[in-house]
Coordinates of N, CA and C in Angstrom, one line a residue:
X1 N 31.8 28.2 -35.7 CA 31.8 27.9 -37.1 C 30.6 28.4 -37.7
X2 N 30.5 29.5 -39.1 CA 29.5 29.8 -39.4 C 28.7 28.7 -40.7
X3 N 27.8 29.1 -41.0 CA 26.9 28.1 -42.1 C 27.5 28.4 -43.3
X4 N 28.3 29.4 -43.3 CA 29.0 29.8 -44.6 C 30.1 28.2 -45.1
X5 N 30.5 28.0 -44.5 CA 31.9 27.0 -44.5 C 31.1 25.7 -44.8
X6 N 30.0 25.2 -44.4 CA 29.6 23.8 -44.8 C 28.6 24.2 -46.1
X7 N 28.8 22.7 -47.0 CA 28.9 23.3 -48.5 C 27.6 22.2 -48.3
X8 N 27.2 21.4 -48.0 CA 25.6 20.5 -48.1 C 24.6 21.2 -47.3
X9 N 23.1 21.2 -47.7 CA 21.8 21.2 -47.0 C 22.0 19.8 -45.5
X10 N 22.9 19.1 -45.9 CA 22.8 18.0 -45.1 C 23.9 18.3 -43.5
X11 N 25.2 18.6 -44.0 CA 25.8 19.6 -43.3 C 25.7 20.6 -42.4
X12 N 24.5 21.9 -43.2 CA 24.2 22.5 -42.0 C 22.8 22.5 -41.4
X13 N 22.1 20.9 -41.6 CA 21.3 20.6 -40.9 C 21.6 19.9 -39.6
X14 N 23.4 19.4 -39.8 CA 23.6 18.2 -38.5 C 24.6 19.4 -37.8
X15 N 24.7 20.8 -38.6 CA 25.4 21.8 -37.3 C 24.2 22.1 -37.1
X16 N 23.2 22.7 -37.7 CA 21.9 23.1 -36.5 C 21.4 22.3 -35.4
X17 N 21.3 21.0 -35.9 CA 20.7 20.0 -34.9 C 21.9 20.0 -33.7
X18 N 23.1 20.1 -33.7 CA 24.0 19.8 -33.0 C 23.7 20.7 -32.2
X19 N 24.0 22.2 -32.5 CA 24.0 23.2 -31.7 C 22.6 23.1 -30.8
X20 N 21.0 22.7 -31.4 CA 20.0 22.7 -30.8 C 20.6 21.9 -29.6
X21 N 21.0 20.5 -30.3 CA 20.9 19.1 -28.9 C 21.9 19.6 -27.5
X22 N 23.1 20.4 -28.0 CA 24.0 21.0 -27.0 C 23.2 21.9 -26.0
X23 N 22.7 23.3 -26.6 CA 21.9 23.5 -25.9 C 20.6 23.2 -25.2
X24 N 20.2 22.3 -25.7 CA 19.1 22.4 -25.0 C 19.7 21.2 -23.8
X25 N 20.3 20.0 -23.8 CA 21.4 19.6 -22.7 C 21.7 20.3 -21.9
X26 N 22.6 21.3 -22.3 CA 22.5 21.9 -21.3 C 21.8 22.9 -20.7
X27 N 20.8 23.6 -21.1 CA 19.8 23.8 -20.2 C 19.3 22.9 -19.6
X28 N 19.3 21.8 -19.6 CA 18.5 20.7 -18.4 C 19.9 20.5 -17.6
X29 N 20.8 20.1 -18.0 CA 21.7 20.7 -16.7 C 22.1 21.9 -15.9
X30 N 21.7 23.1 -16.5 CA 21.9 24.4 -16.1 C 22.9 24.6 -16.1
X31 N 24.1 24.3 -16.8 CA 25.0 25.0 -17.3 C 24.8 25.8 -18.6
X32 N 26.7 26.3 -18.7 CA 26.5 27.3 -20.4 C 26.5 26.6 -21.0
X33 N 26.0 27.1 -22.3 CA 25.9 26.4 -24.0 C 27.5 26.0 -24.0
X34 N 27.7 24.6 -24.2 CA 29.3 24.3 -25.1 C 29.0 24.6 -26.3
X35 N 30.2 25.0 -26.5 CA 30.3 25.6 -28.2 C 31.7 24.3 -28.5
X36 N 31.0 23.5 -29.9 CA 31.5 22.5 -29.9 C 32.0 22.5 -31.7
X37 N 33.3 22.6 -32.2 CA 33.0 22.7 -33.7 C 32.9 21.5 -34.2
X38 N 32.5 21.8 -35.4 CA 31.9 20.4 -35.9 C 33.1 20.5 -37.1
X39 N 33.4 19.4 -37.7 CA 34.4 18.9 -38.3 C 33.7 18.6 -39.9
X40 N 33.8 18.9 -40.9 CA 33.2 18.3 -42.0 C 33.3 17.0 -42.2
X41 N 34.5 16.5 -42.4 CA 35.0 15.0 -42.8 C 34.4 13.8 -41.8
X42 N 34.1 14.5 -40.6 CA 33.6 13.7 -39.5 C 32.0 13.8 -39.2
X43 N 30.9 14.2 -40.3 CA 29.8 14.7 -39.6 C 29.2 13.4 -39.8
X44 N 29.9 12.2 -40.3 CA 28.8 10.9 -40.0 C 28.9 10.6 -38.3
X45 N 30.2 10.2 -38.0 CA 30.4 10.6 -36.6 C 29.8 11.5 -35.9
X46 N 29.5 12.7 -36.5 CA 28.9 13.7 -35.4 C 27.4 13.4 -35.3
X47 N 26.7 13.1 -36.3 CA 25.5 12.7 -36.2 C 25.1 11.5 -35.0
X48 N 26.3 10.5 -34.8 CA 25.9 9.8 -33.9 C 26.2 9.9 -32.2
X49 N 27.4 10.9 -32.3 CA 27.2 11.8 -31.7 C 26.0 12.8 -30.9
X50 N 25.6 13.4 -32.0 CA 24.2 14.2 -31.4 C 23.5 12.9 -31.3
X51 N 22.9 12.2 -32.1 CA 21.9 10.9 -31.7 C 22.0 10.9 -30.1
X52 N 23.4 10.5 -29.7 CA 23.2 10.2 -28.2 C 23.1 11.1 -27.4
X53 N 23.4 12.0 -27.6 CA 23.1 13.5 -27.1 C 21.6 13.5 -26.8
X54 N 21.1 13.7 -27.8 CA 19.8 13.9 -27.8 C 18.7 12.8 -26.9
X55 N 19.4 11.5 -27.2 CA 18.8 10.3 -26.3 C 18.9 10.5 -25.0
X56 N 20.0 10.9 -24.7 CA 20.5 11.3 -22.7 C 19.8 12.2 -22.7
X57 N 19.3 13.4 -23.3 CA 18.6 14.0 -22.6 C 17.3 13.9 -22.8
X58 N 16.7 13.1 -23.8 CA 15.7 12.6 -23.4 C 15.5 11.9 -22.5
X59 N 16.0 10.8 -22.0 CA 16.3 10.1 -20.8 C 16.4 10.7 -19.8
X60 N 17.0 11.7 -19.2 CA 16.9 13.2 -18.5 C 15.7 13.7 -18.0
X61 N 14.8 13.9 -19.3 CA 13.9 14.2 -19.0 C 12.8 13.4 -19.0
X62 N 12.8 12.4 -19.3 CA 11.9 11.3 -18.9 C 11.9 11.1 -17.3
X63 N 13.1 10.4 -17.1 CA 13.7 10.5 -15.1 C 13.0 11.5 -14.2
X64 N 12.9 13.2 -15.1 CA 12.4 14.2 -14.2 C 11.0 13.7 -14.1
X65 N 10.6 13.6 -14.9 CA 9.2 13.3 -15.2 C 8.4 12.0 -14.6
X66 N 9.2 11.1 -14.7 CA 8.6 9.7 -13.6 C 8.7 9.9 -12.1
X67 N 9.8 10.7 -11.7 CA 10.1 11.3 -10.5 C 9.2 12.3 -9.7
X68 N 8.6 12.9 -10.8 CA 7.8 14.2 -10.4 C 6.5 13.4 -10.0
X69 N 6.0 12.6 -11.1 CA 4.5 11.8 -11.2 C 4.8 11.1 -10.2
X70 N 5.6 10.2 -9.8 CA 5.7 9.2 -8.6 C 5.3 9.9 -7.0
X71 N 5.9 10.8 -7.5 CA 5.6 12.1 -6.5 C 4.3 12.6 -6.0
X72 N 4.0 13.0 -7.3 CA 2.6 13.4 -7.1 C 1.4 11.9 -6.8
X73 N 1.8 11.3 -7.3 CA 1.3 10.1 -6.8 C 0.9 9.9 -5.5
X74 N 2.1 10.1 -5.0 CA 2.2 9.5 -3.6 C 1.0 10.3 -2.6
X75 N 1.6 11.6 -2.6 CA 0.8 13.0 -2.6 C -0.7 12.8 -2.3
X76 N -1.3 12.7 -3.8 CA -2.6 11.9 -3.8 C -2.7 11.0 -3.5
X77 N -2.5 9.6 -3.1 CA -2.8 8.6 -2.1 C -2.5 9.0 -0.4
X78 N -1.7 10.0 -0.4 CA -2.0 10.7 1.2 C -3.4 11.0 1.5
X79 N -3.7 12.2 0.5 CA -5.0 13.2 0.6 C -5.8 12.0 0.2
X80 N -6.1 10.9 -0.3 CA -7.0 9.8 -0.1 C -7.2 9.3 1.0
X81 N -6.2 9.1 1.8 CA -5.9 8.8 3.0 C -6.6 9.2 3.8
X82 N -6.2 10.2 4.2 CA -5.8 11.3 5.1 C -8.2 11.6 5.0
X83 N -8.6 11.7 3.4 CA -10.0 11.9 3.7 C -10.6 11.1 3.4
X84 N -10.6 9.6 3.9 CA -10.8 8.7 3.7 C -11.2 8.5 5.2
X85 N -9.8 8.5 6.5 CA -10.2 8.4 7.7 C -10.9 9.6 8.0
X86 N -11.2 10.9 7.8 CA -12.0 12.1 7.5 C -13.5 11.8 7.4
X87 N -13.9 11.0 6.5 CA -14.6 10.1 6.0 C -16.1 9.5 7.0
X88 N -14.7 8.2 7.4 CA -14.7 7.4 8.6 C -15.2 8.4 10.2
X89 N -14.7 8.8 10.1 CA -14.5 9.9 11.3 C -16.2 10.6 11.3
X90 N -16.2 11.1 10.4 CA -17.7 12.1 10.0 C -19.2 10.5 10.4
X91 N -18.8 9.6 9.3 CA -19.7 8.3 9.8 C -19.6 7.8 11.0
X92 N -18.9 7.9 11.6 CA -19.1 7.7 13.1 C -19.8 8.3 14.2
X93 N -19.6 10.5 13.7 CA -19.8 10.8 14.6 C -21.3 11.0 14.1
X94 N -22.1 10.6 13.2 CA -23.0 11.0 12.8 C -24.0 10.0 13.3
X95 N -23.3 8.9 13.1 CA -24.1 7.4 13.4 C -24.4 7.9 15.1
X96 N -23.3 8.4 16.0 CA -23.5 8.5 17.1 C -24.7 9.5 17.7
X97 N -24.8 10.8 16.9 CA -25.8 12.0 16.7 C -27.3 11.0 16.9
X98 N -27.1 10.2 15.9 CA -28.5 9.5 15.5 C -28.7 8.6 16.6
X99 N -27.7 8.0 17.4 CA -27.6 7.1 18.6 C -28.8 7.9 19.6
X100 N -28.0 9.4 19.9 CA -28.4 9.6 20.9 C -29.3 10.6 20.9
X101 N -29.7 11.0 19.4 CA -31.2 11.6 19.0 C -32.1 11.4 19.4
X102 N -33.4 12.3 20.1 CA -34.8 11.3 20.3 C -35.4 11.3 19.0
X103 N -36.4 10.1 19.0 CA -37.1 9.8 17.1 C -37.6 11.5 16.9
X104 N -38.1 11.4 17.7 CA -38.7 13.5 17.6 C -37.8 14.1 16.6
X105 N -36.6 14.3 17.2 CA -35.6 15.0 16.9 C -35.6 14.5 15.4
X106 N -34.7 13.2 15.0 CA -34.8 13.1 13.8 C -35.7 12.7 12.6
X107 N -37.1 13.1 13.6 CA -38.3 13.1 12.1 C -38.2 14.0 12.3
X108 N -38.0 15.4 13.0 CA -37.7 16.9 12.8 C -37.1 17.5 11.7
X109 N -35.6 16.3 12.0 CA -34.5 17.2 11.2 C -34.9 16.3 9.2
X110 N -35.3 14.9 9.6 CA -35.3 14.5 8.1 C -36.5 15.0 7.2
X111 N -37.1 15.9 7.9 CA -38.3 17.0 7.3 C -38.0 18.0 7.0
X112 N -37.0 18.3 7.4 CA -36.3 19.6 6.3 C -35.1 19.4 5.8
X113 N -34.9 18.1 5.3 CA -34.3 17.8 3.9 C -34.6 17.3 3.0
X114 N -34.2 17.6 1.9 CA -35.0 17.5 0.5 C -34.9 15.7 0.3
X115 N -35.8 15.1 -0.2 CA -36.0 13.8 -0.2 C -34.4 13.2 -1.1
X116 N -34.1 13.7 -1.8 CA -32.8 13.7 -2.6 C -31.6 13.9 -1.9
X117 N -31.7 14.4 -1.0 CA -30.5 14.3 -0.1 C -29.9 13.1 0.9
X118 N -31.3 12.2 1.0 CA -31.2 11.6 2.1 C -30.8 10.0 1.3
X119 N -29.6 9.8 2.0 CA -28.9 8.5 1.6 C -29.8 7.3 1.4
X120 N -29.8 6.1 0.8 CA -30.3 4.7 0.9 C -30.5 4.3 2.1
X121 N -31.5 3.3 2.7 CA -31.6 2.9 3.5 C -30.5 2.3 3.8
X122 N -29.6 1.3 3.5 CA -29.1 0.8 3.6 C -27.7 1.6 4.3
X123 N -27.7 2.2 3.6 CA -26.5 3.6 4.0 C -26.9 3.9 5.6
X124 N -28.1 4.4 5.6 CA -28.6 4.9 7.1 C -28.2 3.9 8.3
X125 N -28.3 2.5 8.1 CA -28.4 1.6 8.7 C -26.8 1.4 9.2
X126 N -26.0 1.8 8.7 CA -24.4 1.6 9.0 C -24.1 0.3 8.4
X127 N -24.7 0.3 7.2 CA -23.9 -1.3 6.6 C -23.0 -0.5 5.1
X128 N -22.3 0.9 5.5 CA -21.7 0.5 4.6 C -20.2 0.0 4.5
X129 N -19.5 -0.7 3.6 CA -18.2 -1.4 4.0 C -17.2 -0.4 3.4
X130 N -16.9 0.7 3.8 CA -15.5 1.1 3.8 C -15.7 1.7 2.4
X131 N -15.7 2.3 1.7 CA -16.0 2.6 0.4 C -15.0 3.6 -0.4
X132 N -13.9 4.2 0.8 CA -12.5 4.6 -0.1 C -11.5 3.8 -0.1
X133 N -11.7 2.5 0.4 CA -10.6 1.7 0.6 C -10.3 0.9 -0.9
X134 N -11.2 0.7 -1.4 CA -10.4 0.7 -3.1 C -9.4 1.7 -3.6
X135 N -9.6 2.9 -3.0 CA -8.9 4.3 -3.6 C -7.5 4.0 -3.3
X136 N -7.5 3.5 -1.7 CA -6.2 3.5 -0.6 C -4.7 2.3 -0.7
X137 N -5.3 0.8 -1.7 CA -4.6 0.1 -1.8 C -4.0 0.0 -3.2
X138 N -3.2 -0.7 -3.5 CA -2.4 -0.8 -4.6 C -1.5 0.3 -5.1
X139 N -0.8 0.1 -6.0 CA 0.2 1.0 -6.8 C -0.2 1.8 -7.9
X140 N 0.2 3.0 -8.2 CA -0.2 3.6 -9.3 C 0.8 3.4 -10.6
X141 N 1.8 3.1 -10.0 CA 3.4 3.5 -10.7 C 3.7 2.3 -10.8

């Protein structure tokens, strides 16, 4: 149906919108454009028609989108994980270096690092309590 035939501004604003909402529907389903005519006598109907058109595929694409984030969510709470015990792993074998360092050794090595590098005392000491594990519990979603 061309724009010639509908005689309101109002008319061939609800075949433009129609034809957009069709299309673009169906591109998120990946099918072809329905070609769908539109009826003059009926375009209060068709308006609510597209309305819901346009709602489902917003809805469509909202679903891709919580799905995707949930996703990636997850994703990142792995690699939190994952260098979290990484982490763990590194303070362990470091604490152990220092175990079995003589004092020599590490007034040697804490002399050639810059005073800014070297953690809190308290840090040194092995009191600290787990410090990605806030990262690791709860929900994001």
């Amino acid at each position: 149906m061309s724009t010639e035939m509908l005689k309101t501004p109002m008319e061939v604003a609800v075949y433009q919108l129609h034809n957009f909402s069709i299309s673009f529907f169906s591109s998120l389903l990946g099918g072809d454009v329905v070609s769908v005519k539109l009826d003059n006598s009926a375009s209060g109907a068709s308006v609510v028609a597209i309305d819901n058109k346009i709602e489902q595929a917003m809805d469509l694409v909202k679903n891709h989108l919580m799905y995707a984030v949930r996703e990636e969510v997850e994703i990142l709470k792995e690699q939190i994980k994952e260098l979290a015990e990484k982490n763990n792993q590194l303070e362990r074998e470091n604490s152990l270096l220092k175990n079995l360092a003589s004092p020599e050794q590490l007034e040697k090595f804490q002399s050639r690092l810059p005073t800014d590098a070297l953690p809190p005392l308290d840090l040194q000491e092995g009191n600290n309590p787990e410090p990605m594990a806030q990262y690791i519990t709860g929900s994001a979603v």
